[in-house]
Coordinates of C-alpha atoms and ligand atoms in Angstrom, one line a residue:
X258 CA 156.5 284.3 -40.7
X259 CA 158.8 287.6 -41.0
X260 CA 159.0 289.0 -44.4
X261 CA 161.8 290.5 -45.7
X262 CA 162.8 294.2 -46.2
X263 CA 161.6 294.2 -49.1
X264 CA 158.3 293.8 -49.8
X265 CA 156.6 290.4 -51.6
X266 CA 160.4 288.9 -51.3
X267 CA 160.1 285.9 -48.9
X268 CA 162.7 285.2 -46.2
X269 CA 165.7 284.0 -47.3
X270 CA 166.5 281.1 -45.0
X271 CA 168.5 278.5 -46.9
X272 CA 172.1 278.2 -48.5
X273 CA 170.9 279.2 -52.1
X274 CA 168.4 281.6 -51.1
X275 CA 170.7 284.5 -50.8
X276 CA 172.5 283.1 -54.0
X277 CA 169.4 282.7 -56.3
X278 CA 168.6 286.8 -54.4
X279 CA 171.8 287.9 -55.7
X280 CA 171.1 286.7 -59.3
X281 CA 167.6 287.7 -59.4
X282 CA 168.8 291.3 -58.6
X283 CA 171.4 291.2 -61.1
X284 CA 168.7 290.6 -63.7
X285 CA 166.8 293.5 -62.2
X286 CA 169.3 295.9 -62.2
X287 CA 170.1 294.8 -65.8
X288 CA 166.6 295.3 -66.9
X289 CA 166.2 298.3 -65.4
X290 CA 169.1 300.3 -66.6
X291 CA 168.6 299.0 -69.9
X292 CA 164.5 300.1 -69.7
X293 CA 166.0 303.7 -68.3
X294 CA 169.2 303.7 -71.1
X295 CA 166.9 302.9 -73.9
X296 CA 163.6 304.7 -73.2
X297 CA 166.4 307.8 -72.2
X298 CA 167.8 307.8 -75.6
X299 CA 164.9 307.2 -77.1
X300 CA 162.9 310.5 -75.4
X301 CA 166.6 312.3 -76.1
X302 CA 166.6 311.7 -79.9
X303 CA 163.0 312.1 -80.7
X304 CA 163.6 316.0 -79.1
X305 CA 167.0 316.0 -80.9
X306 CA 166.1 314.6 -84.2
X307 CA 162.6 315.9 -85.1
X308 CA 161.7 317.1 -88.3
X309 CA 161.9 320.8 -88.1
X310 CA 160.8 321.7 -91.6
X311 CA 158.7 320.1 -93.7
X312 CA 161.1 319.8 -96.4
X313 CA 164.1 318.9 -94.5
X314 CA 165.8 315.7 -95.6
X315 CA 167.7 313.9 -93.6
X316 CA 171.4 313.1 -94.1
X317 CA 172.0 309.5 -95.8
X318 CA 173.8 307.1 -93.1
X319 CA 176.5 304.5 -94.1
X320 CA 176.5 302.5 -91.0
X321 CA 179.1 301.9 -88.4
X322 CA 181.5 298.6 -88.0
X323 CA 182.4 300.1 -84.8
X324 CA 179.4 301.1 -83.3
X325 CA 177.6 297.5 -84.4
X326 CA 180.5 296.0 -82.5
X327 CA 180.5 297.7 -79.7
X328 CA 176.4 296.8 -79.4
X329 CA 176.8 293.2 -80.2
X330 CA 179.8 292.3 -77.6
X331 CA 178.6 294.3 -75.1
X332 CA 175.0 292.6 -75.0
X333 CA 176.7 289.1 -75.5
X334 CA 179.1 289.3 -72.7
X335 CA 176.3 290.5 -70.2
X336 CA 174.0 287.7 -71.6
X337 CA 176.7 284.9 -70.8
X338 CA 177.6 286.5 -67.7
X339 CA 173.7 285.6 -66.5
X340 CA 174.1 282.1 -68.2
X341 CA 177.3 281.5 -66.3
X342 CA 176.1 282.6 -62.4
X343 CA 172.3 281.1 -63.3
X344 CA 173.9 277.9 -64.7
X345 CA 176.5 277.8 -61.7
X346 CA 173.6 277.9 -59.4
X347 CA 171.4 275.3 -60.8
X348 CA 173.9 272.8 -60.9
X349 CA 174.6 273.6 -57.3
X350 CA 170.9 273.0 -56.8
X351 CA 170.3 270.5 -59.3
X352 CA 173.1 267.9 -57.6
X353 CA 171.8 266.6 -54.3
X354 CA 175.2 266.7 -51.9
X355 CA 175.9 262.4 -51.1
X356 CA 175.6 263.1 -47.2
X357 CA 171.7 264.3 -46.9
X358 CA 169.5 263.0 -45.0
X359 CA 166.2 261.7 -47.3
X360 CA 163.1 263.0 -46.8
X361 CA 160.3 261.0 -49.0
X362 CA 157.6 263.6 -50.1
X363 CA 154.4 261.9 -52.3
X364 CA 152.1 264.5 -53.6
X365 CA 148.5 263.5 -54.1
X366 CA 144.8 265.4 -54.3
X367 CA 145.4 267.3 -52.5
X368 CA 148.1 267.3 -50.0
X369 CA 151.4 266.9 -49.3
X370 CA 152.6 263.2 -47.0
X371 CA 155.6 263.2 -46.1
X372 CA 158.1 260.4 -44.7
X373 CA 161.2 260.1 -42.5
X374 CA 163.8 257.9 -42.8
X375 CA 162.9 256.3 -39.7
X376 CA 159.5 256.4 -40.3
X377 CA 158.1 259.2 -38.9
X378 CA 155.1 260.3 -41.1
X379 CA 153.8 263.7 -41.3
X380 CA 151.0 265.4 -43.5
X381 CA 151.5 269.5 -45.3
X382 CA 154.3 269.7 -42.6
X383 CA 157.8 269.2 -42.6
X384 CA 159.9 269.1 -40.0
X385 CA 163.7 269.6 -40.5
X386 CA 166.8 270.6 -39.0
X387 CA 168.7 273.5 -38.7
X388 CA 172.1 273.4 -40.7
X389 CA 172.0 270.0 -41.9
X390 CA 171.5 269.2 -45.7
X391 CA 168.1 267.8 -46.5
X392 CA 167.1 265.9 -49.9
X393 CA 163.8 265.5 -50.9
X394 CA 162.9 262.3 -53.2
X395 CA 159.6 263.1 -54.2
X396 CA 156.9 261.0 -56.0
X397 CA 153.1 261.6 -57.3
X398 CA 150.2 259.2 -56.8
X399 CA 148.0 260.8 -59.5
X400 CA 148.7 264.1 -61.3
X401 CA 151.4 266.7 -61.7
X402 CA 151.8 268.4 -58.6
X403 CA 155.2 271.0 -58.0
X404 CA 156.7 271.3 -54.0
X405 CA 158.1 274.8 -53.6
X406 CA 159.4 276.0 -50.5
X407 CA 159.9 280.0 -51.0
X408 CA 162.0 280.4 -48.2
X409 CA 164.4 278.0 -49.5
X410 CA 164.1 279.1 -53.3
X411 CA 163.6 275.8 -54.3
X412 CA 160.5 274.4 -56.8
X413 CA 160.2 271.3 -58.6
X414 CA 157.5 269.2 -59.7
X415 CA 156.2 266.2 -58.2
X416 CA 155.3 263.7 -60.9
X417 CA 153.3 260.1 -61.3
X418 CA 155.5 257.3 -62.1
X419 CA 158.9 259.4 -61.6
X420 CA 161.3 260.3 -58.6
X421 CA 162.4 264.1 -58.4
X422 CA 164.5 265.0 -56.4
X423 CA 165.6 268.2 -54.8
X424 CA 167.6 269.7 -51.7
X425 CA 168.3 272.8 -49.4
X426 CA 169.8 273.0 -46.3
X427 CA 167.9 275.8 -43.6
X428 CA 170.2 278.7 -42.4
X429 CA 167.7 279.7 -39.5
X430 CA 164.9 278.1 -37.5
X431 CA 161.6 279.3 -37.6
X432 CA 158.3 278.3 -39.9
X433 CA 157.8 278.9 -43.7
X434 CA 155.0 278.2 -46.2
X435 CA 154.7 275.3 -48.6
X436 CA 152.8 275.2 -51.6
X437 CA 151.6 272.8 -54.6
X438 CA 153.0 275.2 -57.5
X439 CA 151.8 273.3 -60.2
X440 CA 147.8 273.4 -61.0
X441 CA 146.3 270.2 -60.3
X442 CA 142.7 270.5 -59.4
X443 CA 139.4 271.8 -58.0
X444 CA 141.7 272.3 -54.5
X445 CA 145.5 273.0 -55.3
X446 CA 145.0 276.3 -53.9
X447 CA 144.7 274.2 -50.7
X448 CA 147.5 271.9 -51.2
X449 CA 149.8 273.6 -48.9
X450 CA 151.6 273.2 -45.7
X451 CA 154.5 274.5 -43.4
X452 CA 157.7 273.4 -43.2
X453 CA 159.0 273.8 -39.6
X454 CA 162.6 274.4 -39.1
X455 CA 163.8 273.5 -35.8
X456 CA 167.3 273.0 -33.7
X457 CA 169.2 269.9 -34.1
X458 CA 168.5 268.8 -31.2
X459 CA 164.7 269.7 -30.7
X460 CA 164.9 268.3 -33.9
X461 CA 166.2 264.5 -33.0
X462 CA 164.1 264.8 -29.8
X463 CA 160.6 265.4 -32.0
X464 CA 162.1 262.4 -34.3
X465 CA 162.6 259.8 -31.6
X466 CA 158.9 260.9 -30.4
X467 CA 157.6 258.6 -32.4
X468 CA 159.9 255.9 -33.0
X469 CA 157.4 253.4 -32.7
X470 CA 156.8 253.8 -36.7
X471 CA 158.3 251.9 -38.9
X472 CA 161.1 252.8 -41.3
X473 CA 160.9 252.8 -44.9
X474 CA 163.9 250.3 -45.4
X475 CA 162.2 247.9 -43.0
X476 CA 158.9 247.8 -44.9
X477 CA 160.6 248.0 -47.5
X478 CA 162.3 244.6 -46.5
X479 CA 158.9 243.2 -45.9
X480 CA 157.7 243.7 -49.2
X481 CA 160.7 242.4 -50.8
X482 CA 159.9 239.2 -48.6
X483 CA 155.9 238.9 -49.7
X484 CA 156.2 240.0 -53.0
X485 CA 158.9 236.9 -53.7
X486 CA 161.8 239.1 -55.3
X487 CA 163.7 236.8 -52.8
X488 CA 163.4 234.1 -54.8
X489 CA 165.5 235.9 -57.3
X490 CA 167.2 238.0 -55.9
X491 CA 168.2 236.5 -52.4
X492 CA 167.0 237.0 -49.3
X493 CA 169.4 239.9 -48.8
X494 CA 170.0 241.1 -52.5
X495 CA 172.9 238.9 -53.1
X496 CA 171.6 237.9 -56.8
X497 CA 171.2 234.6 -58.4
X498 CA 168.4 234.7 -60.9
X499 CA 168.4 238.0 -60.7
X500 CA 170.9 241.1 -60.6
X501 CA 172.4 241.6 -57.1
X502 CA 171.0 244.5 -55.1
X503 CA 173.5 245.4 -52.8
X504 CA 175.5 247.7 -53.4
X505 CA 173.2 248.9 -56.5
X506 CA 171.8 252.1 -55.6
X507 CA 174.6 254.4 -56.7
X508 CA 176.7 252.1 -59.0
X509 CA 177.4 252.0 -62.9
X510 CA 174.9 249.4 -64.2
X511 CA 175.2 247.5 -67.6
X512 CA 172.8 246.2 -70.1
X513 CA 172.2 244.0 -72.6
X514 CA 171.7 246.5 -74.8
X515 CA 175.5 248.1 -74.5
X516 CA 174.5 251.0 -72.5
X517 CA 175.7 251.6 -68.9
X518 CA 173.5 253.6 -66.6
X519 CA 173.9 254.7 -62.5
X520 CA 171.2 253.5 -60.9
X521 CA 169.0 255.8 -59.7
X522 CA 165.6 256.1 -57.6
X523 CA 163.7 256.3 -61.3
X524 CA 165.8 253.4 -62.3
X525 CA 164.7 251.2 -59.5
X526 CA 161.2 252.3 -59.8
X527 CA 161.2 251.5 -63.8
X528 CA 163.1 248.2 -63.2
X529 CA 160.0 247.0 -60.9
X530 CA 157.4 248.2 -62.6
X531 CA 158.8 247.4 -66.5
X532 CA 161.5 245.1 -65.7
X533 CA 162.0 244.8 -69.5
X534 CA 162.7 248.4 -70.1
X535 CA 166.3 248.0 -69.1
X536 CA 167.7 244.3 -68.4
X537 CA 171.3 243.8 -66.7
X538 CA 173.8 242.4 -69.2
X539 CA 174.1 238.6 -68.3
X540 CA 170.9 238.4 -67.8
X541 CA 167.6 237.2 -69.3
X542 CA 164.3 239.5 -69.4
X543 CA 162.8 237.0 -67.0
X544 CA 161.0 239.3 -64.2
X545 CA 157.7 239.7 -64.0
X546 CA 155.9 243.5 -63.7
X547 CA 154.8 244.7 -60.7
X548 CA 152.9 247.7 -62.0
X549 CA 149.5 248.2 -60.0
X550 CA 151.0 245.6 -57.3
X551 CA 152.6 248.4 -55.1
X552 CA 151.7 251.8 -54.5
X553 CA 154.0 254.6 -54.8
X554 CA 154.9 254.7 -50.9
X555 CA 155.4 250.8 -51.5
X556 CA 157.8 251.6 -54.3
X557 CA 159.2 254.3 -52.1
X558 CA 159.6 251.5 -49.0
X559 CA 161.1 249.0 -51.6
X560 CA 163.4 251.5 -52.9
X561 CA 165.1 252.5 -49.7
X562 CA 165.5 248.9 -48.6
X563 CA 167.4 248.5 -52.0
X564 CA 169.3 251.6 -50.8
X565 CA 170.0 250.1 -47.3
X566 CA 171.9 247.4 -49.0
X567 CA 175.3 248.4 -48.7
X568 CA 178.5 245.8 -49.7
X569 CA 180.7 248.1 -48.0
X570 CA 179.1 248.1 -44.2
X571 CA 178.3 244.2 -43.4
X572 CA 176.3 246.1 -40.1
X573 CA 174.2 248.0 -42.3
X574 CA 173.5 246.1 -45.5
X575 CA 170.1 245.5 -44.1
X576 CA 167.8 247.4 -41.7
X577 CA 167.0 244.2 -39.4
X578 CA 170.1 242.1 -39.9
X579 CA 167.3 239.3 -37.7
X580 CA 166.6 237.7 -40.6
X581 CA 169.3 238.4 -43.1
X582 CA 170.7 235.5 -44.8
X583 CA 174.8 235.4 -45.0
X584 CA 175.8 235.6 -48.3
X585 CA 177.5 232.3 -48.4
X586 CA 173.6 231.1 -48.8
X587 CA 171.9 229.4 -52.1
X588 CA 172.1 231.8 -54.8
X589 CA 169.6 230.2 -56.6
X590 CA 166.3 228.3 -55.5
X591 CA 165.5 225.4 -54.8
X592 CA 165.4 223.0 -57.9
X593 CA 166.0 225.9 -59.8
X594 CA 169.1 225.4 -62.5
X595 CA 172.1 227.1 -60.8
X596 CA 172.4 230.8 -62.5
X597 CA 171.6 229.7 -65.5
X598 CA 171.2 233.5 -67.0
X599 CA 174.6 234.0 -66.2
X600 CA 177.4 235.0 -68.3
Ligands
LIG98 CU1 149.1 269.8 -56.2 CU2 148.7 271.9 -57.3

């Protein structure tokens, strides 16, 4: 790992890096001119000023309009300038770009597993490419953990029973650390890893190398089948019972409750596990709970299948279109009433 020129600064080897570098040293150089500035006048006046006689009183001061202004502007406009360009970048951080490819990260005692979208699993490594934009959707299966690449200049915690997410895209091959930032046990000083940046290529050829894994989607698809959400919500998430799925991820939702919502990974997750929580407007508060039925990597699985549901794309509105159902199918079960929750 090559350090930078400066020493204790970690390569900069994302997008943002050199962005979040430029604004840290900003707030340096801020910090220190005002520590030289004040501690300058402060030495200068003390000399100036001192009491030379014991008797000497000093002048009586009426105060300044001018000079308070001048000290309250100034200050204010260098203090929103730092709001501005740190606020600037954290949105830029904070809003995971629609294209990424999605890595699934779940944090647990103590290490880092890590899955591909087509299945490739990996353990406190992370493989990714060069140049393309990456987004992490990361889970916990116990305590608060935090996945922080310095490298990238990205951090954000990992936590039980919610999605994060987070994103970078690598500027430069080559092998940085990983580490659990958050402290969550006798061993987080060992929860870390390496995150392996690698050609595009080199990087497809190590993903094919084991393609014999399963995706997430397909799993995912699986679970949806032995869990029975088909019997709700169609073989292929076309609704009935239930809401329809595809299409979901990504689109306003309504509820009963007036509100509208996008739907999210954490709304996904909360619909499965407290399906009451949030119910879709036209429909009754019917579904069952699934909490302690599926594991987070099960959530995970069910979640991207959801994903994989696309209206728009026939072709890819499921990951093994073998035993899709067409969507002209029985909305409803048999010797169920036909939608009857509908509005
Ligand atoms: Cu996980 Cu600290």
């Amino acid at each position: 790992m090559q350090t930078s020129w400066i020493p204790f600064i970690p390569e900069s080897a994302s997008t943002v890096s050199g962005k979040v570098d430029a604004l840290y040293f900003y707030l340096s150089g801020v910090t220190v001119f005002f520590t030289l500035l004040i501690s300058g006048v402060l030495a200068f006046f003390v000399i100036k000023y001192r009491r030379r006689s014991p008797f000497e009183i000093p002048r009586p001061i009426a105060g300044s309009h001018k000079l308070e202004t001048i000290w309250s502007v100034i200050p204010f406009i260098i203090a929103m300038s730092m709001f501005a360009w740190g606020a600037q970048i954290y949105f830029q951080n904070a809003r995971s770009p629609k294209n990424a490819n999605e890595i699934y990260v779940v944090g647990k005692q103590w290490m880092w597993k890590i899955q591909h979208s087509t299945g490739q699993r990996e353990i406190n490594e992370l493989h990714v490419p060069v140049g393309r934009k990456i987004k992490l959707i990361m889970t916990s299966e116990d305590t608060i953990h935090d996945f922080f690449i310095p490298a990238f200049r990205i951090k954000a915690d990992v936590l039980p029973g919610r999605y994060t997410t987070q994103w970078f895209e690598a500027t430069k091959p080559g092998t940085h650390h990983l580490f659990c930032a958050e402290y969550c046990g006798m061993n987080h000083s060992g929860m870390i890893g390496s995150v392996i940046v690698m050609q595009p290529t080199e990087f497809d050829n190590w993903l094919s190398g084991n393609s014999s894994q399963q995706s997430p989607a397909v799993a995912g698809q699986q679970l949806f089948q032995s869990l029975g959400c088909v019997s709700c919500h169609g073989a292929n998430g076309e609704g009935g019972r239930g809401p329809e799925l595809a299409g979901l991820f990504g689109r306003k939702v309504f509820l009963t409750n007036g509100q509208t919502l996008t739907a999210d990974e954490g709304y996904i997750r909360e619909s499965i596990e407290n399906p009451q929580a949030k119910v879709v407007n036209g429909f009754n508060p019917i579904m069952p709970t699934f909490q302690g039925q599926v594991t987070p990597e099960q959530l995970i699985q069910i979640i991207s299948f959801i994903k994989s549901l696309q209206v728009s794309n026939p072709q890819s509105a499921t990951a093994t279109p073998a035993v899709a159902v067409p969507k002209a199918g029985p909305k409803t079960a048999p010797g169920a009433t036909p939608a009857p929750n509908r509005q």
